mmCIF file of C-alpha atoms in Angstrom:
data_model
loop_
_atom_site.group_PDB
_atom_site.id
_atom_site.type_symbol
_atom_site.label_atom_id
_atom_site.label_comp_id
_atom_site.label_asym_id
_atom_site.label_seq_id
_atom_site.Cartn_x
_atom_site.Cartn_y
_atom_site.Cartn_z
ATOM 1 C CA ALA A 1 0.209 -0.085 0.001
ATOM 2 C CA GLN A 2 1.055 3.427 -0.980
ATOM 3 C CA SER A 3 1.966 5.651 2.595
ATOM 4 C CA VAL A 4 3.724 8.480 3.812
ATOM 5 C CA ALA A 5 4.872 8.927 7.651
ATOM 6 C CA GLN A 6 5.401 12.592 9.144
ATOM 7 C CA PRO A 7 7.457 11.848 12.007
ATOM 8 C CA GLU A 8 6.824 15.165 14.271
ATOM 9 C CA ASP A 9 4.051 16.276 15.879
ATOM 10 C CA GLN A 10 5.150 19.737 16.001
ATOM 11 C CA VAL A 11 8.372 21.906 14.370
ATOM 12 C CA ASN A 12 9.250 24.768 16.196
ATOM 13 C CA VAL A 13 11.404 27.517 14.310
ATOM 14 C CA ALA A 14 12.383 31.202 14.732
ATOM 15 C CA GLU A 15 11.561 33.265 12.303
ATOM 16 C CA GLY A 16 14.045 33.906 9.656
ATOM 17 C CA ASN A 17 15.508 30.464 10.150
ATOM 18 C CA PRO A 18 15.409 27.723 7.732
ATOM 19 C CA LEU A 19 12.676 25.169 8.216
ATOM 20 C CA THR A 20 12.272 21.385 7.374
ATOM 21 C CA VAL A 21 9.334 19.317 7.723
ATOM 22 C CA LYS A 22 9.937 15.892 7.421
ATOM 23 C CA CYS A 23 8.266 12.924 5.089
ATOM 24 C CA THR A 24 9.211 9.361 4.197
ATOM 25 C CA TYR A 25 7.357 7.229 1.801
ATOM 26 C CA SER A 26 6.578 3.868 1.099
ATOM 27 C CA VAL A 27 5.339 2.834 -2.388
ATOM 28 C CA SER A 28 5.404 0.128 -4.733
ATOM 29 C CA GLY A 29 6.584 2.125 -8.202
ATOM 30 C CA ASN A 30 7.260 5.446 -9.177
ATOM 31 C CA PRO A 31 5.978 7.767 -6.342
ATOM 32 C CA TYR A 32 3.792 10.668 -6.551
ATOM 33 C CA LEU A 33 4.393 13.079 -3.810
ATOM 34 C CA PHE A 34 2.584 16.239 -2.631
ATOM 35 C CA TRP A 35 2.820 18.879 0.246
ATOM 36 C CA TYR A 36 -0.410 20.577 1.505
ATOM 37 C CA VAL A 37 -0.703 23.222 4.184
ATOM 38 C CA GLN A 38 -3.888 23.903 6.301
ATOM 39 C CA TYR A 39 -4.705 26.762 8.279
ATOM 40 C CA PRO A 40 -7.170 26.872 10.545
ATOM 41 C CA ASN A 41 -10.777 25.439 9.908
ATOM 42 C CA ARG A 42 -9.717 25.735 6.210
ATOM 43 C CA GLY A 43 -9.384 23.689 3.559
ATOM 44 C CA LEU A 44 -6.295 22.201 2.654
ATOM 45 C CA GLN A 45 -3.917 24.287 0.202
ATOM 46 C CA PHE A 46 -1.467 22.423 -2.536
ATOM 47 C CA LEU A 47 1.953 23.771 -2.069
ATOM 48 C CA LEU A 48 4.336 21.568 -4.704
ATOM 49 C CA LYS A 49 4.259 17.898 -5.930
ATOM 50 C CA TYR A 50 7.019 15.331 -7.107
ATOM 51 C CA ILE A 51 5.926 13.347 -10.171
ATOM 52 C CA THR A 52 9.259 12.967 -12.194
ATOM 53 C CA GLY A 53 12.119 15.017 -13.431
ATOM 54 C CA ASP A 54 14.486 17.138 -10.840
ATOM 55 C CA ASN A 55 14.360 15.831 -7.002
ATOM 56 C CA LEU A 56 14.251 19.465 -6.130
ATOM 57 C CA VAL A 57 10.989 20.643 -6.432
ATOM 58 C CA LYS A 58 10.077 24.432 -6.140
ATOM 59 C CA GLY A 59 6.352 25.486 -4.850
ATOM 60 C CA SER A 60 3.886 27.879 -3.836
ATOM 61 C CA TYR A 61 4.881 30.981 -0.854
ATOM 62 C CA GLY A 62 9.092 30.034 -0.838
ATOM 63 C CA PHE A 63 8.392 26.115 -0.329
ATOM 64 C CA GLU A 64 10.642 23.512 -1.851
ATOM 65 C CA ALA A 65 10.954 19.805 -1.243
ATOM 66 C CA GLU A 66 13.756 17.291 -1.891
ATOM 67 C CA PHE A 67 13.061 13.852 -3.361
ATOM 68 C CA ASN A 68 15.372 11.598 -2.050
ATOM 69 C CA LYS A 69 14.855 8.000 -3.452
ATOM 70 C CA SER A 70 17.409 6.246 -1.229
ATOM 71 C CA GLN A 71 16.386 7.647 1.756
ATOM 72 C CA THR A 72 12.718 7.147 0.607
ATOM 73 C CA SER A 73 12.128 10.896 1.914
ATOM 74 C CA PHE A 74 10.309 14.067 0.244
ATOM 75 C CA HIS A 75 11.222 16.763 3.040
ATOM 76 C CA LEU A 76 9.406 20.402 2.872
ATOM 77 C CA LYS A 77 11.834 23.079 3.580
ATOM 78 C CA LYS A 78 12.130 26.952 3.314
ATOM 79 C CA PRO A 79 15.381 29.042 3.606
ATOM 80 C CA SER A 80 13.565 31.807 5.620
ATOM 81 C CA ALA A 81 10.740 31.055 7.867
ATOM 82 C CA LEU A 82 7.895 33.429 8.180
ATOM 83 C CA VAL A 83 5.133 33.607 11.252
ATOM 84 C CA SER A 84 2.560 33.128 8.759
ATOM 85 C CA ASP A 85 4.223 29.880 7.438
ATOM 86 C CA SER A 86 2.740 28.762 11.174
ATOM 87 C CA ALA A 87 0.007 26.294 9.936
ATOM 88 C CA LEU A 88 -0.523 22.344 9.635
ATOM 89 C CA TYR A 89 1.543 20.889 6.756
ATOM 90 C CA PHE A 90 0.468 17.482 5.071
ATOM 91 C CA CYS A 91 2.380 15.216 3.176
ATOM 92 C CA ALA A 92 0.434 12.949 0.605
ATOM 93 C CA VAL A 93 1.095 10.162 -1.841
ATOM 94 C CA ARG A 94 -0.875 9.061 -4.885
ATOM 95 C CA GLY A 95 -3.003 6.086 -4.631
ATOM 96 C CA PRO A 96 -2.040 3.046 -6.664
ATOM 97 C CA SER A 97 -2.624 3.079 -10.194
ATOM 98 C CA ASN A 98 -4.583 0.224 -10.452
ATOM 99 C CA SER A 99 -7.518 2.704 -10.108
ATOM 100 C CA ASN A 100 -8.851 0.576 -7.178
ATOM 101 C CA SER A 101 -8.956 4.149 -4.841
ATOM 102 C CA GLY A 102 -9.776 6.565 -7.810
ATOM 103 C CA TYR A 103 -6.253 7.841 -7.407
ATOM 104 C CA ALA A 104 -6.986 9.288 -3.977
ATOM 105 C CA LEU A 105 -4.246 10.453 -1.954
ATOM 106 C CA ASN A 106 -3.132 8.973 1.115
ATOM 107 C CA PHE A 107 -1.789 11.523 3.686
ATOM 108 C CA GLY A 108 0.351 11.460 6.885
ATOM 109 C CA LYS A 109 -0.986 12.706 10.072
ATOM 110 C CA GLY A 110 0.283 16.067 9.586
ATOM 111 C CA THR A 111 2.972 18.262 11.460
ATOM 112 C CA SER A 112 2.322 21.564 13.127
ATOM 113 C CA LEU A 113 4.233 24.332 12.272
ATOM 114 C CA LEU A 114 5.236 27.369 14.628
ATOM 115 C CA VAL A 115 7.017 29.993 13.581
ATOM 116 C CA THR A 116 8.112 32.293 16.437
ATOM 117 C CA PRO A 117 9.211 35.989 16.083
ATOM 118 C CA SER B 1 -10.566 28.268 -13.855
ATOM 119 C CA GLN B 2 -11.776 25.627 -11.372
ATOM 120 C CA THR B 3 -13.613 25.983 -8.391
ATOM 121 C CA ILE B 4 -14.821 23.841 -5.516
ATOM 122 C CA HIS B 5 -17.746 25.023 -3.413
ATOM 123 C CA GLN B 6 -18.526 23.030 -0.289
ATOM 124 C CA TRP B 7 -21.346 24.120 2.142
ATOM 125 C CA PRO B 8 -22.573 24.591 4.639
ATOM 126 C CA ALA B 9 -19.136 25.902 6.625
ATOM 127 C CA THR B 10 -20.628 24.989 10.202
ATOM 128 C CA LEU B 11 -23.250 22.652 11.263
ATOM 129 C CA VAL B 12 -24.616 21.335 14.667
ATOM 130 C CA GLN B 13 -27.113 18.651 14.411
ATOM 131 C CA PRO B 14 -28.731 16.461 16.968
ATOM 132 C CA VAL B 15 -27.841 13.100 17.478
ATOM 133 C CA GLY B 16 -30.378 10.945 15.273
ATOM 134 C CA SER B 17 -30.995 13.924 12.500
ATOM 135 C CA PRO B 18 -30.086 13.436 8.808
ATOM 136 C CA LEU B 19 -27.362 14.765 6.996
ATOM 137 C CA SER B 20 -26.467 16.398 3.505
ATOM 138 C CA LEU B 21 -23.295 18.114 2.923
ATOM 139 C CA GLU B 22 -23.117 19.333 -0.962
ATOM 140 C CA CYS B 23 -19.889 19.686 -2.958
ATOM 141 C CA THR B 24 -19.974 21.159 -6.211
ATOM 142 C CA VAL B 25 -16.965 21.789 -8.937
ATOM 143 C CA GLU B 26 -16.594 24.372 -11.686
ATOM 144 C CA GLY B 27 -14.833 24.796 -14.626
ATOM 145 C CA THR B 28 -13.847 21.392 -15.209
ATOM 146 C CA SER B 29 -15.600 17.889 -16.631
ATOM 147 C CA ASN B 30 -15.745 14.334 -15.134
ATOM 148 C CA PRO B 31 -13.491 15.569 -12.023
ATOM 149 C CA ASN B 32 -12.617 12.573 -9.471
ATOM 150 C CA LEU B 33 -14.360 13.543 -6.344
ATOM 151 C CA TYR B 34 -13.367 12.661 -2.913
ATOM 152 C CA TRP B 35 -14.971 13.224 0.289
ATOM 153 C CA TYR B 36 -12.706 13.125 3.713
ATOM 154 C CA ARG B 37 -12.919 13.530 7.418
ATOM 155 C CA GLN B 38 -10.221 14.725 9.611
ATOM 156 C CA ALA B 39 -11.146 14.299 13.279
ATOM 157 C CA ALA B 40 -9.172 16.450 16.034
ATOM 158 C CA GLY B 41 -7.557 18.703 13.514
ATOM 159 C CA ARG B 42 -5.253 15.954 12.447
ATOM 160 C CA GLY B 43 -4.983 13.194 9.867
ATOM 161 C CA LEU B 44 -7.269 13.011 6.742
ATOM 162 C CA GLN B 45 -9.380 9.885 6.073
ATOM 163 C CA LEU B 46 -10.795 8.908 2.951
ATOM 164 C CA LEU B 47 -14.583 8.000 2.951
ATOM 165 C CA PHE B 48 -15.835 8.258 -0.303
ATOM 166 C CA TYR B 49 -14.351 8.578 -4.198
ATOM 167 C CA SER B 50 -16.263 8.639 -7.083
ATOM 168 C CA VAL B 51 -15.159 8.627 -10.753
ATOM 169 C CA GLY B 52 -17.931 9.214 -12.367
ATOM 170 C CA ILE B 53 -21.734 9.819 -12.358
ATOM 171 C CA GLY B 54 -23.495 7.370 -10.122
ATOM 172 C CA GLN B 55 -19.934 5.712 -9.375
ATOM 173 C CA ILE B 56 -19.419 5.718 -5.640
ATOM 174 C CA SER B 57 -16.832 3.637 -3.714
ATOM 175 C CA SER B 58 -16.437 3.531 -0.093
ATOM 176 C CA GLU B 59 -13.317 3.220 1.619
ATOM 177 C CA VAL B 60 -14.414 2.520 5.302
ATOM 178 C CA PRO B 61 -17.811 1.058 6.676
ATOM 179 C CA GLN B 62 -19.603 3.699 8.398
ATOM 180 C CA ASN B 63 -22.981 5.578 9.014
ATOM 181 C CA LEU B 64 -22.717 7.430 5.762
ATOM 182 C CA SER B 65 -23.394 7.137 2.082
ATOM 183 C CA ALA B 66 -22.389 9.478 -0.821
ATOM 184 C CA SER B 67 -24.100 10.228 -3.943
ATOM 185 C CA ARG B 68 -23.260 11.905 -7.320
ATOM 186 C CA PRO B 69 -26.387 13.067 -8.752
ATOM 187 C CA GLN B 70 -24.426 15.023 -11.558
ATOM 188 C CA ASP B 71 -21.328 14.949 -12.844
ATOM 189 C CA ARG B 72 -19.668 18.047 -10.642
ATOM 190 C CA GLN B 73 -21.924 17.077 -7.609
ATOM 191 C CA PHE B 74 -20.772 15.315 -5.065
ATOM 192 C CA ILE B 75 -23.141 14.580 -1.742
ATOM 193 C CA LEU B 76 -22.630 13.486 1.473
ATOM 194 C CA SER B 77 -25.463 11.895 3.481
ATOM 195 C CA SER B 78 -26.458 10.125 6.657
ATOM 196 C CA LYS B 79 -30.042 8.773 7.855
ATOM 197 C CA LYS B 80 -29.226 8.999 11.533
ATOM 198 C CA LEU B 81 -26.144 10.896 12.927
ATOM 199 C CA LEU B 82 -23.947 9.558 15.683
ATOM 200 C CA LEU B 83 -21.829 11.507 17.980
ATOM 201 C CA SER B 84 -18.801 9.866 16.349
ATOM 202 C CA ASP B 85 -19.582 11.426 13.186
ATOM 203 C CA SER B 86 -18.636 14.864 14.469
ATOM 204 C CA GLY B 87 -15.331 16.104 12.640
ATOM 205 C CA PHE B 88 -14.052 18.274 9.652
ATOM 206 C CA TYR B 89 -15.445 17.153 6.278
ATOM 207 C CA LEU B 90 -13.563 17.967 3.065
ATOM 208 C CA CYS B 91 -14.718 17.595 -0.459
ATOM 209 C CA ALA B 92 -11.859 17.506 -3.113
ATOM 210 C CA TRP B 93 -11.578 17.053 -6.720
ATOM 211 C CA SER B 94 -8.850 15.772 -9.156
ATOM 212 C CA ASP B 95 -8.720 16.150 -13.186
ATOM 213 C CA ARG B 96 -8.251 12.931 -15.072
ATOM 214 C CA ALA B 97 -4.661 13.283 -15.087
ATOM 215 C CA ASN B 98 -4.801 12.494 -11.661
ATOM 216 C CA THR B 99 -2.211 14.575 -10.232
ATOM 217 C CA GLU B 100 -2.783 17.009 -7.368
ATOM 218 C CA ALA B 101 -5.796 17.356 -5.463
ATOM 219 C CA PHE B 102 -8.318 20.605 -4.953
ATOM 220 C CA PHE B 103 -10.042 20.867 -1.718
ATOM 221 C CA GLY B 104 -13.129 22.991 -0.649
ATOM 222 C CA GLN B 105 -13.133 25.022 2.870
ATOM 223 C CA GLY B 106 -14.523 22.326 4.583
ATOM 224 C CA THR B 107 -17.676 21.927 6.702
ATOM 225 C CA ARG B 108 -17.171 21.493 10.783
ATOM 226 C CA LEU B 109 -20.408 18.981 11.585
ATOM 227 C CA THR B 110 -20.976 19.078 15.629
ATOM 228 C CA VAL B 111 -23.221 16.068 16.149
ATOM 229 C CA VAL B 112 -24.923 16.854 19.887
#
């Protein structure tokens, strides 16, 4: 089964410092990986995805993620954190290609990011 | 551009009452549609998905049902709500290229 794991419940970082939110994946075949952000009582917003190509993927709001096949990781990064980046972050993997799940995304449990001034 | 609408935003319902949450997508055709539930502000659980009109698949046994009466309309229902049905319900769609999914703003359901 396709799955992702987010080992950290919460990440704290000071404004202006780099941030990393970790994600590891377990898939059969080529992984389709995604990052989403959720603000309180709102839907999920798409940040970026890895399908194929360059291992470093750039996305919205200055975020990027690095696909590492040998470590089966897809960590989310940002060079300089903002207070407004404080939110819940979800890593996701697309369901298997045999359409049994309609290509639904399987999500990690989420990591709460707190950026302090 | 494509948009997804989900309503209502919040709902408080007594135990045993019926439920109907609606989701519509604009600006695309033949989308895949999904209902997720998020409990306690954390992980998302896939409840239902649909790849076409009248085609509904359930991921987990539960007190809820889903229907897709039109191509871009997805409805989540219950005949009798349970306390455990409380949560944040999210509708999402993806296109036939099946890459990222786009989410509605969610419905906060509280069963009392």
